[in-house]
Short mmCIF file of C-alpha atoms in Angstrom, two decimals:
data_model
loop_
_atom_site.label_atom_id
_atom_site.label_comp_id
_atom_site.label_asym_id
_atom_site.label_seq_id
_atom_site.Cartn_x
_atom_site.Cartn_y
_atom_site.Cartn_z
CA UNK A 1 -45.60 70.03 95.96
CA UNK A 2 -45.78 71.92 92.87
CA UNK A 3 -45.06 69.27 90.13
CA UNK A 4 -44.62 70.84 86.04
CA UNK A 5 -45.42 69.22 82.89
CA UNK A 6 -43.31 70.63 79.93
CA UNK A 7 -44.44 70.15 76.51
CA UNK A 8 -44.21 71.61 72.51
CA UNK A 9 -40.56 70.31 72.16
CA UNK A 10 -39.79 68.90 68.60
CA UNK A 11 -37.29 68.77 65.50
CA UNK A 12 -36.98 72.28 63.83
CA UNK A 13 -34.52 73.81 61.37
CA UNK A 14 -32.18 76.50 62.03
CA UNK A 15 -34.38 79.70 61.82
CA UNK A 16 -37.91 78.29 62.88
CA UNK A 17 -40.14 78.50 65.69
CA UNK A 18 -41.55 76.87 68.58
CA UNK A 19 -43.78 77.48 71.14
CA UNK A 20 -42.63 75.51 74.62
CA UNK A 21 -45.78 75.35 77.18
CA UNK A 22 -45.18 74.95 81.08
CA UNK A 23 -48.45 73.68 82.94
CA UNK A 24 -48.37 73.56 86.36
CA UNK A 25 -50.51 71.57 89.09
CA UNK A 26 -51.09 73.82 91.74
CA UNK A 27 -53.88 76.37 92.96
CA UNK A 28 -54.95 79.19 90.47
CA UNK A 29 -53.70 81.20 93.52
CA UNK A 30 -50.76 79.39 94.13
CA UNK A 31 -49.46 79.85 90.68
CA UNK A 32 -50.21 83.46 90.42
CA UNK A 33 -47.27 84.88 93.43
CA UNK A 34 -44.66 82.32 92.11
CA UNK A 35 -41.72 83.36 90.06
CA UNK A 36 -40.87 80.56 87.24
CA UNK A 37 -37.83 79.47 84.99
CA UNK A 38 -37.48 78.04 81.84
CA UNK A 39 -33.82 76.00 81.82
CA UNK A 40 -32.12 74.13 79.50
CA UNK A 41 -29.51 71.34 79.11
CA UNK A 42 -27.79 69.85 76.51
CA UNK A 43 -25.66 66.79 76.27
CA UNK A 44 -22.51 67.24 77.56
CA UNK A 45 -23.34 70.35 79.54
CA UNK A 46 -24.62 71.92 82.47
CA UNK A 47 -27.81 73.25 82.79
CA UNK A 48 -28.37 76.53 82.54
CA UNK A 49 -31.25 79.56 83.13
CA UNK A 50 -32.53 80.47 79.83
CA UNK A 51 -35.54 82.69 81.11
CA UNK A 52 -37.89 84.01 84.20
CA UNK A 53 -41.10 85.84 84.95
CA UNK A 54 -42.17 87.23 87.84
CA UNK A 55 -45.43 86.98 89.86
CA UNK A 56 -45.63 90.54 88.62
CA UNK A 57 -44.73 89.47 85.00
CA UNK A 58 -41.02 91.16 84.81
CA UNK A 59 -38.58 88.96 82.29
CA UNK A 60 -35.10 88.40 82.27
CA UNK A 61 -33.56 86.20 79.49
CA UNK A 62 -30.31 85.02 79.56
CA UNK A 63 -27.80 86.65 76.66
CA UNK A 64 -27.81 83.67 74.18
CA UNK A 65 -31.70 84.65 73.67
CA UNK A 66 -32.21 87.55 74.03
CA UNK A 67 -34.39 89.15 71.30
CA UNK A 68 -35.29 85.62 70.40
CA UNK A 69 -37.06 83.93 73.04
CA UNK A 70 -40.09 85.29 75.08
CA UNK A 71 -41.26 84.06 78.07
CA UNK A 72 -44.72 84.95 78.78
CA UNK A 73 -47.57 83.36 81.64
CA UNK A 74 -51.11 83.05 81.84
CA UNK A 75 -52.12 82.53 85.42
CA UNK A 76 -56.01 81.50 84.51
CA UNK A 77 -55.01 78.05 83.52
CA UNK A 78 -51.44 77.83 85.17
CA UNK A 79 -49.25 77.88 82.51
CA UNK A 80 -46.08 79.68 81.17
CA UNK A 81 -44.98 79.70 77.71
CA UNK A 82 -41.87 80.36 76.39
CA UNK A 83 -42.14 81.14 72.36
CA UNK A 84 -38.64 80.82 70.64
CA UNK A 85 -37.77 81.98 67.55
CA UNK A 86 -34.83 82.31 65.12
CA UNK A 87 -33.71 79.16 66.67
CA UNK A 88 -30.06 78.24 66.05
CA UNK A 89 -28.28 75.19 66.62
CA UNK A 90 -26.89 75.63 69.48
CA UNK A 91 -30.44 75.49 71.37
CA UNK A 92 -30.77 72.16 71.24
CA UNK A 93 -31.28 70.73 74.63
CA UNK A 94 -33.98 69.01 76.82
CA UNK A 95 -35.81 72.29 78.31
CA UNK A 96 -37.09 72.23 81.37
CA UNK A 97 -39.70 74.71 83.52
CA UNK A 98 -38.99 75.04 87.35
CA UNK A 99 -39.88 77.51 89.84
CA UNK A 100 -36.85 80.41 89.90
CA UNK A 101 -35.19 81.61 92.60
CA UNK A 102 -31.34 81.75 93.24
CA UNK A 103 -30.35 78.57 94.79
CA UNK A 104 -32.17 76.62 91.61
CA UNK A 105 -29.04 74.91 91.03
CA UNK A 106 -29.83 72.94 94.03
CA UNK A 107 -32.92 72.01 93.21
CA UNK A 108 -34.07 68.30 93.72
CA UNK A 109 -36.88 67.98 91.86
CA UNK A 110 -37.24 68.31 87.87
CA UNK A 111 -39.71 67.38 85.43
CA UNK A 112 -39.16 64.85 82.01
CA UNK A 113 -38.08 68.29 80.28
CA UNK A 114 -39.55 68.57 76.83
CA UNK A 115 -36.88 67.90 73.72
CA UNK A 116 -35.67 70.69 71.45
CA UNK A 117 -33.65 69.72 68.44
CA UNK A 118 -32.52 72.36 65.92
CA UNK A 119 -31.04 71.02 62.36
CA UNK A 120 -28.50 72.98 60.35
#
Protein backbone atom coordinates (compact mmCIF):
# COMPACT_ATOMS: atom_id res chain seq x y z
CA UNK A 1 0.00 0.00 0.00
CA UNK A 2 1.32 3.27 -0.83
CA UNK A 3 0.93 5.29 2.46
CA UNK A 4 1.88 9.58 2.20
CA UNK A 5 3.22 11.77 4.76
CA UNK A 6 2.26 15.50 4.16
CA UNK A 7 4.16 18.15 5.76
CA UNK A 8 5.27 22.26 5.58
CA UNK A 9 1.69 23.36 6.62
CA UNK A 10 1.68 26.46 8.99
CA UNK A 11 0.12 30.02 9.86
CA UNK A 12 0.87 32.59 7.01
CA UNK A 13 -0.54 36.00 6.12
CA UNK A 14 -2.49 36.84 3.18
CA UNK A 15 0.20 37.22 0.38
CA UNK A 16 3.02 34.78 1.69
CA UNK A 17 4.42 31.59 0.81
CA UNK A 18 4.70 28.08 1.58
CA UNK A 19 6.22 25.23 0.39
CA UNK A 20 3.86 21.87 1.10
CA UNK A 21 6.13 18.52 0.73
CA UNK A 22 4.44 15.04 -0.14
CA UNK A 23 6.83 12.00 0.77
CA UNK A 24 5.81 8.87 -0.18
CA UNK A 25 6.77 5.18 1.05
CA UNK A 26 6.98 3.19 -1.85
CA UNK A 27 9.73 1.90 -4.42
CA UNK A 28 11.89 4.60 -6.24
CA UNK A 29 10.21 2.74 -9.19
CA UNK A 30 6.96 2.60 -7.89
CA UNK A 31 6.74 6.28 -7.38
CA UNK A 32 8.13 7.25 -10.66
CA UNK A 33 4.76 5.79 -13.17
CA UNK A 34 2.22 7.11 -10.55
CA UNK A 35 0.16 10.17 -11.15
CA UNK A 36 -0.36 12.24 -7.70
CA UNK A 37 -2.81 14.94 -6.22
CA UNK A 38 -2.54 17.55 -3.93
CA UNK A 39 -6.35 18.14 -2.29
CA UNK A 40 -7.65 20.28 0.06
CA UNK A 41 -10.49 20.68 2.62
CA UNK A 42 -11.67 23.18 4.69
CA UNK A 43 -14.14 23.24 7.49
CA UNK A 44 -17.40 23.15 6.41
CA UNK A 45 -16.63 21.93 2.92
CA UNK A 46 -15.94 19.27 0.64
CA UNK A 47 -12.77 18.36 -0.46
CA UNK A 48 -11.63 19.30 -3.45
CA UNK A 49 -8.54 18.69 -6.27
CA UNK A 50 -6.28 21.55 -6.02
CA UNK A 51 -3.40 20.06 -8.27
CA UNK A 52 -1.78 16.87 -10.28
CA UNK A 53 1.37 15.69 -11.98
CA UNK A 54 1.83 13.09 -14.10
CA UNK A 55 4.34 10.17 -14.22
CA UNK A 56 5.47 12.21 -17.19
CA UNK A 57 5.41 15.50 -15.15
CA UNK A 58 2.23 17.27 -16.99
CA UNK A 59 0.22 19.72 -14.33
CA UNK A 60 -3.17 20.67 -14.07
CA UNK A 61 -4.25 23.08 -11.27
CA UNK A 62 -7.55 23.70 -10.43
CA UNK A 63 -8.87 27.55 -11.29
CA UNK A 64 -8.70 29.02 -7.70
CA UNK A 65 -4.70 28.56 -8.16
CA UNK A 66 -3.83 28.84 -10.98
CA UNK A 67 -0.76 31.10 -11.49
CA UNK A 68 -0.25 30.69 -7.78
CA UNK A 69 0.42 27.28 -6.85
CA UNK A 70 2.98 24.86 -8.52
CA UNK A 71 3.08 21.44 -8.17
CA UNK A 72 6.31 19.97 -8.95
CA UNK A 73 7.98 16.05 -8.09
CA UNK A 74 11.22 14.70 -7.57
CA UNK A 75 11.13 10.98 -8.09
CA UNK A 76 14.89 10.33 -6.52
CA UNK A 77 13.63 10.62 -3.02
CA UNK A 78 9.76 10.16 -3.61
CA UNK A 79 8.41 13.26 -3.03
CA UNK A 80 6.07 15.95 -4.58
CA UNK A 81 5.96 19.45 -3.62
CA UNK A 82 3.48 21.79 -4.10
CA UNK A 83 4.96 25.59 -3.59
CA UNK A 84 2.05 28.16 -3.04
CA UNK A 85 2.25 31.56 -3.26
CA UNK A 86 0.18 34.77 -3.07
CA UNK A 87 -1.83 32.85 -0.64
CA UNK A 88 -5.29 34.29 0.12
CA UNK A 89 -7.64 33.50 2.69
CA UNK A 90 -9.65 31.43 1.29
CA UNK A 91 -6.82 28.58 1.13
CA UNK A 92 -7.03 27.71 4.35
CA UNK A 93 -7.70 24.07 4.71
CA UNK A 94 -6.03 20.77 5.89
CA UNK A 95 -4.14 19.73 2.47
CA UNK A 96 -3.76 16.53 1.70
CA UNK A 97 -1.45 14.43 -1.11
CA UNK A 98 -3.10 11.24 -2.65
CA UNK A 99 -2.52 9.35 -5.68
CA UNK A 100 -4.91 11.01 -8.69
CA UNK A 101 -7.01 9.38 -10.80
CA UNK A 102 -10.81 10.02 -11.44
CA UNK A 103 -12.71 8.06 -8.98
CA UNK A 104 -10.45 9.88 -6.01
CA UNK A 105 -13.55 10.91 -4.46
CA UNK A 106 -13.94 7.39 -3.44
CA UNK A 107 -10.94 6.94 -2.06
CA UNK A 108 -10.62 5.12 1.40
CA UNK A 109 -7.51 5.88 2.49
CA UNK A 110 -6.04 9.50 3.44
CA UNK A 111 -3.19 10.71 5.27
CA UNK A 112 -3.21 13.32 8.67
CA UNK A 113 -3.20 16.16 5.84
CA UNK A 114 -0.82 18.93 6.76
CA UNK A 115 -2.63 22.42 8.13
CA UNK A 116 -2.69 25.61 6.08
CA UNK A 117 -3.96 28.72 7.76
CA UNK A 118 -3.90 32.07 5.93
CA UNK A 119 -4.57 35.42 8.18
CA UNK A 120 -6.11 38.56 6.73
Amino acid sequence: QVQFVESGGGLVQAGGSLRLSCAASVSTVTFSIIDIGWYRQAPGKQRELVATISSGRRTNYAESVKGRFTISRENANNTVYLQMNSLEVEDTAVYYCNRWTTSWRSYAYWGQGTKVTVSS
